[in-house]
PDB file of C-alpha atoms in Angstrom:
ATOM      1  CA  MET A   1     141.999 100.793 110.980  1.00  0.00           C
ATOM      2  CA  LYS A   2     143.533  97.745 112.566  1.00  0.00           C
ATOM      3  CA  LEU A   3     146.172  95.676 110.780  1.00  0.00           C
ATOM      4  CA  PHE A   4     144.461  92.486 111.943  1.00  0.00           C
ATOM      5  CA  THR A   5     140.684  92.767 111.784  1.00  0.00           C
ATOM      6  CA  PHE A   6     137.838  91.282 113.740  1.00  0.00           C
ATOM      7  CA  GLU A   7     136.597  89.675 110.512  1.00  0.00           C
ATOM      8  CA  GLU A   8     139.915  87.834 110.111  1.00  0.00           C
ATOM      9  CA  LEU A   9     139.769  86.673 113.732  1.00  0.00           C
ATOM     10  CA  SER A  10     136.133  85.635 113.305  1.00  0.00           C
ATOM     11  CA  ASN A  11     137.002  83.549 110.242  1.00  0.00           C
ATOM     12  CA  ILE A  12     139.966  81.877 111.938  1.00  0.00           C
ATOM     13  CA  LEU A  13     138.063  80.975 115.106  1.00  0.00           C
ATOM     14  CA  GLU A  14     134.690  80.443 113.394  1.00  0.00           C
ATOM     15  CA  LEU A  15     132.948  82.667 115.951  1.00  0.00           C
ATOM     16  CA  ASN A  16     129.221  82.525 116.561  1.00  0.00           C
ATOM     17  CA  ALA A  17     127.342  85.456 114.989  1.00  0.00           C
ATOM     18  CA  GLN A  18     125.088  85.699 118.063  1.00  0.00           C
ATOM     19  CA  ASP A  19     128.085  86.691 120.221  1.00  0.00           C
ATOM     20  CA  LYS A  20     129.410  89.308 117.772  1.00  0.00           C
ATOM     21  CA  THR A  21     129.019  92.330 120.072  1.00  0.00           C
ATOM     22  CA  THR A  22     130.735  90.625 122.994  1.00  0.00           C
ATOM     23  CA  ASP A  23     133.409  89.160 120.734  1.00  0.00           C
ATOM     24  CA  GLU A  24     134.137  92.566 119.171  1.00  0.00           C
ATOM     25  CA  LEU A  25     134.516  94.058 122.655  1.00  0.00           C
ATOM     26  CA  CYS A  26     136.983  91.316 123.633  1.00  0.00           C
ATOM     27  CA  PHE A  27     138.841  91.674 120.328  1.00  0.00           C
ATOM     28  CA  ASN A  28     139.144  95.462 120.678  1.00  0.00           C
ATOM     29  CA  THR A  29     140.410  95.042 124.241  1.00  0.00           C
ATOM     30  CA  ALA A  30     142.958  92.414 123.169  1.00  0.00           C
ATOM     31  CA  TYR A  31     144.199  94.438 120.183  1.00  0.00           C
ATOM     32  CA  SER A  32     144.435  97.631 122.231  1.00  0.00           C
ATOM     33  CA  PHE A  33     146.370  95.837 124.966  1.00  0.00           C
ATOM     34  CA  MET A  34     148.817  94.430 122.401  1.00  0.00           C
ATOM     35  CA  GLU A  35     149.470  97.915 120.957  1.00  0.00           C
ATOM     36  CA  LYS A  36     149.972  99.452 124.406  1.00  0.00           C
ATOM     37  CA  TYR A  37     152.240  96.625 125.549  1.00  0.00           C
ATOM     38  CA  ILE A  38     154.445  96.823 122.456  1.00  0.00           C
ATOM     39  CA  TYR A  39     154.522 100.625 122.698  1.00  0.00           C
ATOM     40  CA  TYR A  40     155.010 101.116 118.956  1.00  0.00           C
ATOM     41  CA  ASN A  41     152.782 102.559 116.277  1.00  0.00           C
ATOM     42  CA  LEU A  42     152.345  99.445 114.146  1.00  0.00           C
ATOM     43  CA  LYS A  43     150.922 101.104 111.010  1.00  0.00           C
ATOM     44  CA  THR A  44     153.323 102.262 108.304  1.00  0.00           C
ATOM     45  CA  LYS A  45     154.118 105.905 108.844  1.00  0.00           C
ATOM     46  CA  THR A  46     156.842 108.428 107.932  1.00  0.00           C
ATOM     47  CA  TYR A  47     159.287 109.388 110.686  1.00  0.00           C
ATOM     48  CA  SER A  48     162.035 112.010 110.893  1.00  0.00           C
ATOM     49  CA  GLU A  49     164.759 111.850 113.526  1.00  0.00           C
ATOM     50  CA  ILE A  50     168.133 113.255 114.419  1.00  0.00           C
ATOM     51  CA  GLN A  51     170.651 110.539 115.304  1.00  0.00           C
ATOM     52  CA  THR A  52     174.388 110.281 115.881  1.00  0.00           C
ATOM     53  CA  VAL A  53     176.576 107.842 113.968  1.00  0.00           C
ATOM     54  CA  THR A  54     178.694 105.670 116.263  1.00  0.00           C
ATOM     55  CA  ASP A  55     180.969 102.891 114.967  1.00  0.00           C
ATOM     56  CA  ASN A  56     179.529 103.429 111.474  1.00  0.00           C
ATOM     57  CA  LYS A  57     175.988 102.745 112.739  1.00  0.00           C
ATOM     58  CA  ALA A  58     172.976 104.796 113.682  1.00  0.00           C
ATOM     59  CA  TYR A  59     169.801 103.457 115.256  1.00  0.00           C
ATOM     60  CA  VAL A  60     166.303 104.734 114.553  1.00  0.00           C
ATOM     61  CA  ASN A  61     163.426 104.633 117.037  1.00  0.00           C
ATOM     62  CA  GLU A  62     160.819 102.635 115.110  1.00  0.00           C
ATOM     63  CA  ILE A  63     160.628  98.984 114.059  1.00  0.00           C
ATOM     64  CA  ASN A  64     160.271  97.436 110.619  1.00  0.00           C
ATOM     65  CA  ILE A  65     161.891 100.060 108.413  1.00  0.00           C
ATOM     66  CA  SER A  66     160.220  99.670 105.032  1.00  0.00           C
ATOM     67  CA  LYS A  67     161.788 102.557 103.116  1.00  0.00           C
ATOM     68  CA  MET A  68     164.612 104.997 103.705  1.00  0.00           C
ATOM     69  CA  ILE A  69     163.570 108.352 102.268  1.00  0.00           C
ATOM     70  CA  SER A  70     166.708 110.343 103.015  1.00  0.00           C
ATOM     71  CA  ILE A  71     169.716 110.630 105.276  1.00  0.00           C
ATOM     72  CA  ILE A  72     171.363 114.038 105.557  1.00  0.00           C
ATOM     73  CA  ASP A  73     174.746 114.515 107.202  1.00  0.00           C
ATOM     74  CA  MET A  74     174.170 117.582 109.385  1.00  0.00           C
ATOM     75  CA  THR A  75     177.924 118.285 109.512  1.00  0.00           C
ATOM     76  CA  THR A  76     178.428 118.547 105.754  1.00  0.00           C
ATOM     77  CA  LYS A  77     174.772 119.151 104.779  1.00  0.00           C
ATOM     78  CA  GLN A  78     175.181 116.418 102.151  1.00  0.00           C
ATOM     79  CA  LYS A  79     172.796 113.588 101.360  1.00  0.00           C
ATOM     80  CA  ILE A  80     174.257 110.181 102.302  1.00  0.00           C
ATOM     81  CA  LYS A  81     173.775 107.437  99.738  1.00  0.00           C
ATOM     82  CA  ASN A  82     176.048 104.571 100.824  1.00  0.00           C
ATOM     83  CA  TYR A  83     174.345 102.620 103.604  1.00  0.00           C
ATOM     84  CA  ILE A  84     172.599  99.366 104.395  1.00  0.00           C
ATOM     85  CA  ILE A  85     169.415  99.055 106.428  1.00  0.00           C
ATOM     86  CA  ASP A  86     169.206  96.383 109.118  1.00  0.00           C
ATOM     87  CA  SER A  87     165.458  96.602 109.688  1.00  0.00           C
ATOM     88  CA  GLY A  88     165.394  93.974 112.429  1.00  0.00           C
ATOM     89  CA  ASN A  89     167.810  95.904 114.623  1.00  0.00           C
ATOM     90  CA  LYS A  90     166.515  99.346 113.591  1.00  0.00           C
ATOM     91  CA  ALA A  91     170.036 100.114 112.370  1.00  0.00           C
ATOM     92  CA  ILE A  92     171.565 102.030 109.508  1.00  0.00           C
ATOM     93  CA  LEU A  93     175.008 100.658 108.646  1.00  0.00           C
ATOM     94  CA  PHE A  94     177.299 103.070 106.809  1.00  0.00           C
ATOM     95  CA  LEU A  95     179.720 101.658 104.242  1.00  0.00           C
ATOM     96  CA  THR A  96     182.478 104.163 104.989  1.00  0.00           C
ATOM     97  CA  CYS A  97     183.821 105.507 108.271  1.00  0.00           C
ATOM     98  CA  GLU A  98     183.666 109.145 107.148  1.00  0.00           C
ATOM     99  CA  TYR A  99     180.344 109.671 108.964  1.00  0.00           C
ATOM    100  CA  ASP A 100     181.487 108.364 112.346  1.00  0.00           C
ATOM    101  CA  LYS A 101     180.534 110.796 115.142  1.00  0.00           C
ATOM    102  CA  HIS A 102     178.474 112.881 112.693  1.00  0.00           C
ATOM    103  CA  VAL A 103     174.898 113.907 113.432  1.00  0.00           C
ATOM    104  CA  ILE A 104     172.420 112.812 110.760  1.00  0.00           C
ATOM    105  CA  TYR A 105     168.845 113.730 109.929  1.00  0.00           C
ATOM    106  CA  VAL A 106     166.963 110.576 108.936  1.00  0.00           C
ATOM    107  CA  THR A 107     163.578 110.395 107.195  1.00  0.00           C
ATOM    108  CA  TYR A 108     162.126 106.916 106.731  1.00  0.00           C
ATOM    109  CA  LYS A 109     158.956 104.841 106.610  1.00  0.00           C
ATOM    110  CA  ALA A 110     158.450 102.147 109.198  1.00  0.00           C
ATOM    111  CA  GLY A 111     155.667  99.921 110.399  1.00  0.00           C
ATOM    112  CA  PHE A 112     153.447  97.213 108.984  1.00  0.00           C
ATOM    113  CA  THR A 113     150.678  96.945 106.426  1.00  0.00           C
ATOM    114  CA  ASN A 114     147.856  94.400 106.458  1.00  0.00           C
ATOM    115  CA  LYS A 115     150.033  92.159 104.270  1.00  0.00           C
ATOM    116  CA  THR A 116     153.237  92.503 106.331  1.00  0.00           C
ATOM    117  CA  PHE A 117     151.678  92.319 109.816  1.00  0.00           C
ATOM    118  CA  PRO A 118     153.544  89.418 111.502  1.00  0.00           C
ATOM    119  CA  ASP A 119     151.708  86.152 112.055  1.00  0.00           C
ATOM    120  CA  GLU A 120     153.240  86.037 115.550  1.00  0.00           C
ATOM    121  CA  LEU A 121     151.369  89.219 116.481  1.00  0.00           C
ATOM    122  CA  LYS A 122     148.158  87.843 114.987  1.00  0.00           C
ATOM    123  CA  GLN A 123     148.653  84.762 117.137  1.00  0.00           C
ATOM    124  CA  ALA A 124     149.186  86.966 120.201  1.00  0.00           C
ATOM    125  CA  VAL A 125     145.967  88.896 119.471  1.00  0.00           C
ATOM    126  CA  ILE A 126     144.052  85.626 119.064  1.00  0.00           C
ATOM    127  CA  LYS A 127     145.385  84.299 122.385  1.00  0.00           C
ATOM    128  CA  LEU A 128     144.669  87.616 124.122  1.00  0.00           C
ATOM    129  CA  PHE A 129     141.162  87.569 122.644  1.00  0.00           C
ATOM    130  CA  LEU A 130     140.519  84.056 123.944  1.00  0.00           C
ATOM    131  CA  ASN A 131     141.890  85.111 127.324  1.00  0.00           C
ATOM    132  CA  GLU A 132     139.630  88.197 127.405  1.00  0.00           C
ATOM    133  CA  LYS A 133     136.592  86.197 126.360  1.00  0.00           C
ATOM    134  CA  LYS A 134     137.267  83.586 129.040  1.00  0.00           C
ATOM    135  CA  ASN A 135     137.725  86.325 131.662  1.00  0.00           C
ATOM    136  CA  LEU A 136     134.504  88.003 130.606  1.00  0.00           C
ATOM    137  CA  GLN A 137     132.637  84.731 130.795  1.00  0.00           C
ATOM    138  CA  ASN A 138     134.048  84.133 134.279  1.00  0.00           C
ATOM    139  CA  LYS A 139     132.919  87.652 135.242  1.00  0.00           C
ATOM    140  CA  ILE A 140     136.378  88.805 136.306  1.00  0.00           C
ATOM    141  CA  ASN A 141     136.487  92.505 137.118  1.00  0.00           C
ATOM    142  CA  TYR A 142     138.013  94.264 134.062  1.00  0.00           C
ATOM    143  CA  ILE A 143     139.447  97.166 136.079  1.00  0.00           C
ATOM    144  CA  GLU A 144     141.548  94.955 138.339  1.00  0.00           C
ATOM    145  CA  GLU A 145     142.495  92.736 135.384  1.00  0.00           C
ATOM    146  CA  THR A 146     143.705  95.684 133.289  1.00  0.00           C
ATOM    147  CA  GLU A 147     145.855  97.037 136.129  1.00  0.00           C
ATOM    148  CA  ASN A 148     147.604  93.693 136.612  1.00  0.00           C
ATOM    149  CA  LYS A 149     147.778  92.491 133.020  1.00  0.00           C
ATOM    150  CA  VAL A 150     151.549  92.553 132.637  1.00  0.00           C
ATOM    151  CA  GLU A 151     152.007  90.367 135.721  1.00  0.00           C
ATOM    152  CA  THR A 152     149.200  87.942 134.765  1.00  0.00           C
ATOM    153  CA  LEU A 153     149.963  87.793 131.059  1.00  0.00           C
ATOM    154  CA  PRO A 154     150.532  84.175 129.986  1.00  0.00           C
ATOM    155  CA  GLN A 155     154.209  83.524 129.241  1.00  0.00           C
ATOM    156  CA  ASP A 156     153.662  82.395 125.631  1.00  0.00           C
ATOM    157  CA  ILE A 157     151.861  85.646 124.776  1.00  0.00           C
ATOM    158  CA  LYS A 158     154.370  87.739 126.739  1.00  0.00           C
ATOM    159  CA  SER A 159     157.323  86.226 124.846  1.00  0.00           C
ATOM    160  CA  ILE A 160     155.743  87.076 121.469  1.00  0.00           C
ATOM    161  CA  LEU A 161     154.932  90.644 122.496  1.00  0.00           C
ATOM    162  CA  ASP A 162     158.356  91.173 124.092  1.00  0.00           C
ATOM    163  CA  THR A 163     159.970  90.428 120.723  1.00  0.00           C
ATOM    164  CA  TYR A 164     158.250  93.484 119.224  1.00  0.00           C
ATOM    165  CA  SER A 165     158.117  95.786 122.244  1.00  0.00           C
ATOM    166  CA  LYS A 166     160.351  98.669 123.200  1.00  0.00           C
ATOM    167  CA  LYS A 167     162.742  97.786 125.981  1.00  0.00           C
ATOM    168  CA  ARG A 168     161.586  98.700 129.465  1.00  0.00           C
ATOM    169  CA  LEU A 169     163.930  99.934 132.173  1.00  0.00           C
TER     170      LEU A 169
END
């Protein structure tokens, strides 16, 4: 299930019911492209990772931490309770320096729900949808378009998606 649905898009843009099949195809293409570009699983899910504490911080791999389930210090085998979550930077900030250089086992929930899905990403999907629909109407070859999408992606959409995407080397 998508976090931003075709029905929501249809209501926002007041789409014509006669074009529903074509519009759903363009929407699915736009949404799929956004997910692949960002390279994150956007739905809330439970993750477990092994990380190392450096300078009283450890970074997890996923965005939008919604709940920390547990942090275990693998050196002492003790549960860690004194920390702060910086969800925006995917960081766990420890309140004491006793865990510095320790390996930790982190279990947490991260991702978005329908209610927490960012409006910026909805806006990006809408713009990508309009772009896809325009391209389809102009009969642009989808195969060539898909291969070159990152280079031809409009800057306003790219800047929104880059905010949420994993860094590329």
